[in-house]
CSV table of C-alpha atoms in Angstrom, one decimal:
chain,number,residue,atom,x,y,z
A,214,MET,CA,35.9,54.3,-79.3
A,215,MET,CA,32.7,56.3,-78.7
A,216,ARG,CA,33.4,59.9,-77.7
A,217,ALA,CA,32.5,60.6,-74.1
A,218,MET,CA,29.1,62.4,-73.6
A,219,GLN,CA,28.0,64.6,-70.8
A,220,THR,CA,25.2,62.8,-68.9
A,221,SER,CA,25.2,64.7,-65.6
A,222,LEU,CA,21.5,65.6,-65.0
A,223,GLU,CA,20.3,69.1,-64.3
A,224,TYR,CA,18.6,69.5,-60.9
A,225,PRO,CA,15.3,71.0,-62.2
A,226,MET,CA,14.8,67.8,-64.3
A,227,LEU,CA,15.5,65.5,-61.3
A,228,SER,CA,13.3,67.7,-59.2
A,229,ALA,CA,10.4,67.4,-61.7
A,230,VAL,CA,10.6,63.6,-61.7
A,231,VAL,CA,10.5,63.6,-57.9
A,232,ASP,CA,7.7,66.1,-57.7
A,233,ASP,CA,5.6,64.1,-60.2
A,234,LEU,CA,6.1,60.8,-58.4
A,235,ALA,CA,5.1,62.5,-55.1
A,236,THR,CA,1.9,64.1,-56.5
A,237,ARG,CA,0.6,61.6,-59.1
A,238,GLY,CA,2.8,58.5,-59.0
A,239,TRP,CA,4.3,58.9,-62.5
A,240,SER,CA,6.5,61.2,-64.6
A,241,GLN,CA,7.3,61.7,-68.3
A,242,GLN,CA,10.4,63.6,-69.5
A,243,ALA,CA,10.7,64.1,-73.2
A,244,LEU,CA,14.4,64.7,-73.4
A,245,PHE,CA,15.9,63.2,-70.3
A,246,LEU,CA,19.4,62.3,-71.8
A,247,PRO,CA,21.4,63.6,-74.8
A,248,ALA,CA,20.3,62.3,-78.2
A,249,ALA,CA,23.9,61.1,-78.9
A,250,LEU,CA,23.6,58.8,-75.9
A,251,ALA,CA,20.2,57.5,-77.0
A,252,ARG,CA,21.7,56.7,-80.4
A,253,ALA,CA,24.7,54.9,-78.9
A,254,LEU,CA,22.4,52.8,-76.7
A,255,ALA,CA,20.2,51.9,-79.7
A,256,ALA,CA,23.3,50.8,-81.6
A,257,GLU,CA,24.5,48.7,-78.7
A,258,CYS,CA,21.0,47.1,-78.4
A,259,ARG,CA,21.0,46.3,-82.1
A,260,ARG,CA,24.5,44.9,-82.0
A,261,ARG,CA,23.6,42.5,-79.2
A,262,TYR,CA,20.5,41.5,-81.0
A,263,ALA,CA,22.4,40.8,-84.2
A,264,ASP,CA,24.9,38.7,-82.2
A,265,GLY,CA,22.1,36.6,-80.7
A,266,GLU,CA,22.6,37.9,-77.2
A,267,LEU,CA,19.0,38.9,-76.6
A,268,ASN,CA,16.5,36.2,-75.5
A,269,PRO,CA,12.7,36.0,-75.4
A,270,ALA,CA,11.5,37.5,-72.2
A,271,GLY,CA,9.6,35.3,-69.8
A,272,VAL,CA,6.6,35.9,-67.5
A,273,GLY,CA,6.5,34.8,-63.9
A,274,ARG,CA,9.4,34.3,-61.5
A,275,GLY,CA,11.9,31.7,-60.5
A,276,ALA,CA,11.0,28.2,-61.4
A,277,ALA,CA,7.6,29.3,-62.6
A,278,GLN,CA,9.0,31.6,-65.3
A,279,GLU,CA,8.1,30.8,-68.9
A,280,VAL,CA,8.0,32.4,-72.3
A,281,ARG,CA,4.5,33.2,-73.3
A,282,GLU,CA,4.3,35.3,-76.5
A,283,THR,CA,0.5,35.7,-76.0
A,284,ILE,CA,1.4,37.9,-73.0
A,285,ARG,CA,4.7,39.5,-74.0
A,286,GLY,CA,6.8,39.3,-77.1
A,287,ASP,CA,10.0,41.3,-76.4
A,288,GLN,CA,13.5,40.1,-76.4
A,289,ILE,CA,15.8,41.2,-73.6
A,290,GLN,CA,19.3,41.2,-72.1
A,291,TRP,CA,20.2,42.4,-68.7
A,292,ILE,CA,22.9,45.1,-68.3
A,293,ASP,CA,25.9,45.0,-66.0
A,294,PRO,CA,28.5,47.7,-65.3
A,295,GLY,CA,31.6,47.5,-67.5
A,296,GLN,CA,30.0,46.0,-70.6
A,297,ALA,CA,29.9,49.1,-72.7
A,298,GLU,CA,30.6,52.8,-72.3
A,299,ALA,CA,27.1,53.9,-73.3
A,300,CYS,CA,25.6,51.5,-70.8
A,301,ASP,CA,27.8,52.8,-68.0
A,302,GLN,CA,26.8,56.3,-68.8
A,303,TYR,CA,23.2,55.4,-68.6
A,304,LEU,CA,23.7,53.5,-65.3
A,305,ALA,CA,25.5,56.6,-63.9
A,306,ALA,CA,22.5,58.8,-64.9
A,307,MET,CA,20.1,56.4,-63.3
A,308,ASP,CA,22.1,56.5,-60.1
A,309,GLU,CA,21.7,60.3,-60.0
A,310,LEU,CA,18.0,59.8,-60.3
A,311,ARG,CA,18.0,57.2,-57.6
A,312,GLN,CA,19.7,59.5,-55.2
A,313,ALA,CA,17.3,62.4,-56.0
A,314,ILE,CA,14.3,60.1,-55.4
A,315,ASN,CA,15.7,59.0,-52.1
A,316,GLN,CA,16.4,62.6,-51.0
A,317,GLY,CA,12.9,63.7,-52.0
A,318,LEU,CA,10.7,60.7,-51.1
A,319,PHE,CA,12.8,58.7,-48.6
A,320,LEU,CA,12.1,55.4,-50.4
A,321,GLY,CA,15.3,53.8,-49.4
A,322,LEU,CA,16.2,52.8,-52.9
A,323,GLU,CA,19.4,50.7,-52.9
A,324,ASP,CA,20.1,49.7,-56.5
A,325,PHE,CA,18.9,49.8,-60.1
A,326,GLU,CA,18.5,46.8,-62.4
A,327,CYS,CA,17.7,47.1,-66.1
A,328,HIS,CA,17.7,45.4,-69.4
A,329,PHE,CA,17.6,46.2,-73.1
A,330,ALA,CA,14.1,45.3,-74.6
A,331,LEU,CA,13.6,44.9,-78.3
A,332,TYR,CA,10.0,44.4,-79.6
A,333,PRO,CA,9.9,43.0,-83.1
A,334,PRO,CA,7.1,44.3,-85.4
A,335,GLY,CA,3.8,43.1,-84.0
A,336,ALA,CA,5.1,42.4,-80.5
A,337,PHE,CA,3.3,43.7,-77.4
A,338,TYR,CA,3.1,43.2,-73.6
A,339,ARG,CA,-0.3,42.7,-71.9
A,340,ARG,CA,-1.5,44.8,-69.0
A,341,HIS,CA,0.5,44.1,-65.8
A,342,LEU,CA,2.2,45.5,-62.7
A,343,ASP,CA,5.9,45.5,-62.3
A,344,ARG,CA,6.0,44.3,-58.7
A,345,PHE,CA,6.0,40.5,-58.0
A,346,ARG,CA,3.5,39.2,-55.5
A,347,ASP,CA,6.2,37.5,-53.5
A,348,ASP,CA,8.9,40.2,-53.8
A,349,ASP,CA,8.2,43.9,-53.1
A,350,ARG,CA,11.7,45.2,-53.7
A,351,ARG,CA,10.8,47.0,-57.0
A,352,MET,CA,9.6,50.4,-56.0
A,353,VAL,CA,10.0,52.7,-59.1
A,354,SER,CA,10.0,51.6,-62.8
A,355,ALA,CA,12.0,53.6,-65.4
A,356,VAL,CA,11.7,53.1,-69.1
A,357,PHE,CA,14.1,55.0,-71.5
A,358,TYR,CA,13.3,54.9,-75.2
A,359,LEU,CA,15.7,54.6,-78.1
A,360,ASN,CA,13.6,55.0,-81.2
A,361,GLU,CA,14.3,58.0,-83.5
A,362,ASP,CA,11.6,59.4,-85.7
A,363,TRP,CA,8.8,57.4,-84.0
A,364,GLN,CA,5.4,58.3,-85.3
A,365,PRO,CA,2.0,57.7,-83.5
A,366,GLU,CA,0.9,55.4,-86.3
A,367,ASP,CA,3.9,53.1,-85.5
A,368,GLY,CA,2.1,52.0,-82.3
A,369,GLY,CA,4.2,50.6,-79.5
A,370,GLN,CA,3.0,53.1,-76.9
A,371,LEU,CA,3.4,52.5,-73.2
A,372,ARG,CA,-0.2,52.8,-71.9
A,373,MET,CA,-0.6,53.6,-68.2
A,374,PHE,CA,-3.9,53.0,-66.4
A,375,LEU,CA,-4.1,55.8,-63.8
A,376,ALA,CA,-6.5,56.8,-61.0
A,377,GLY,CA,-10.0,57.8,-62.0
A,378,ASP,CA,-10.1,55.5,-65.1
A,379,VAL,CA,-7.6,57.8,-66.8
A,380,VAL,CA,-5.4,56.3,-69.5
A,381,HIS,CA,-2.1,58.0,-70.5
A,382,ASP,CA,-0.1,56.9,-73.6
A,383,VAL,CA,3.7,57.5,-73.8
A,384,GLN,CA,5.2,57.6,-77.3
A,385,PRO,CA,8.4,55.6,-77.3
A,386,GLN,CA,10.4,58.4,-78.9
A,387,ALA,CA,14.2,58.4,-78.4
A,388,GLY,CA,15.3,60.4,-75.3
A,389,CYS,CA,12.0,60.1,-73.5
A,390,LEU,CA,11.9,58.7,-70.0
A,391,ALA,CA,8.8,57.3,-68.3
A,392,VAL,CA,9.0,56.8,-64.5
A,393,PHE,CA,6.2,55.4,-62.3
A,394,LEU,CA,5.6,53.6,-59.0
A,395,SER,CA,6.0,49.9,-59.7
A,396,GLY,CA,3.3,48.6,-57.5
A,397,ASP,CA,0.7,51.3,-58.2
A,398,VAL,CA,0.5,51.8,-62.0
A,399,PRO,CA,-0.8,49.0,-64.2
A,400,HIS,CA,0.4,49.4,-67.8
A,401,GLU,CA,0.8,47.6,-71.1
A,402,VAL,CA,2.8,48.0,-74.3
A,403,LEU,CA,0.7,48.3,-77.4
A,404,PRO,CA,1.6,46.3,-80.5
A,405,ALA,CA,4.5,47.9,-82.3
A,406,GLY,CA,4.4,48.5,-86.1
A,407,ARG,CA,8.2,48.5,-86.4
A,408,GLU,CA,11.2,47.5,-84.3
A,409,ARG,CA,10.9,49.2,-80.8
A,410,LEU,CA,13.9,49.6,-78.5
A,411,SER,CA,14.1,50.6,-74.9
A,412,LEU,CA,16.0,50.2,-71.6
A,413,THR,CA,13.6,49.0,-69.0
A,414,GLY,CA,14.6,49.0,-65.3
A,415,TRP,CA,13.6,49.2,-61.7
A,416,PHE,CA,14.9,51.0,-58.6
A,417,ARG,CA,14.8,48.6,-55.7
A,418,ARG,CA,14.8,48.8,-52.0
A,419,ARG,CA,16.3,46.1,-49.7
A,420,GLY,CA,14.3,43.0,-49.3
A,421,ASN,CA,14.4,39.2,-48.9
A,422,ASP,CA,14.6,37.3,-52.2
A,423,PRO,CA,12.9,33.9,-51.7
A,424,PHE,CA,14.8,32.4,-54.6
C-alpha cells in the first residue's frame, strides 16, 4: 500500500491562485502538491493505460461527440472517489482549492470533475475553450502535470492565449498546476515529443444539463 502523503494546502498558495484568477483570469503554481503524490498519480495513470482503461478522447458533446485525432490525440479516463488512494488525495486537495475560490470569488462552485490524460508522442490538442456552448457549468479549469524531468525541447506545452495578444506557455513539469477561467482563456496543447501525463479537470457550478 502506498504510504499516506500530506496534501493539505498552505493558505498562501491557495490565496495566490485566487488572487491570480481575480486579477488576470489564470494562475500557474510550480510546486502545487508534493512530488511523491505526483509520482504516485503518474504511476496510476500508466497502470491504467497499460491495462487498457484509457480511451481516445472525443470532441463535442452528447450524441455529437466523436474521436477526431486531427483535433486532439490524448487518451483519457475519468476519476471517481474510492478508486485509488493517490486519486483520493488529489480530489481532496482540489476540494480545498474549490472552497478557497468560492470564499474569494463567490463563484458558487459545487463540484469538481477530472480525468487522467495521456498524450502519446506526437499527440496534441488544437486551440479551444473548455466551456460548452450549451452548458456553462464549467467555470474554472485546472491541469496538474505528472511528468518528471520534462525539458522545453520535449514540447507538449499548454499554450494560453491571453488578453492583448499575449501568449503564455506552461511547461508540463511534474507538480505544476495551471488554473484558468474556462470560458475566457482559449488554449491548446502543443505536440508532445514524448509521453505526456496530466490530470485535467473543471470546477463546476450548478446548471441544467440538456443531456
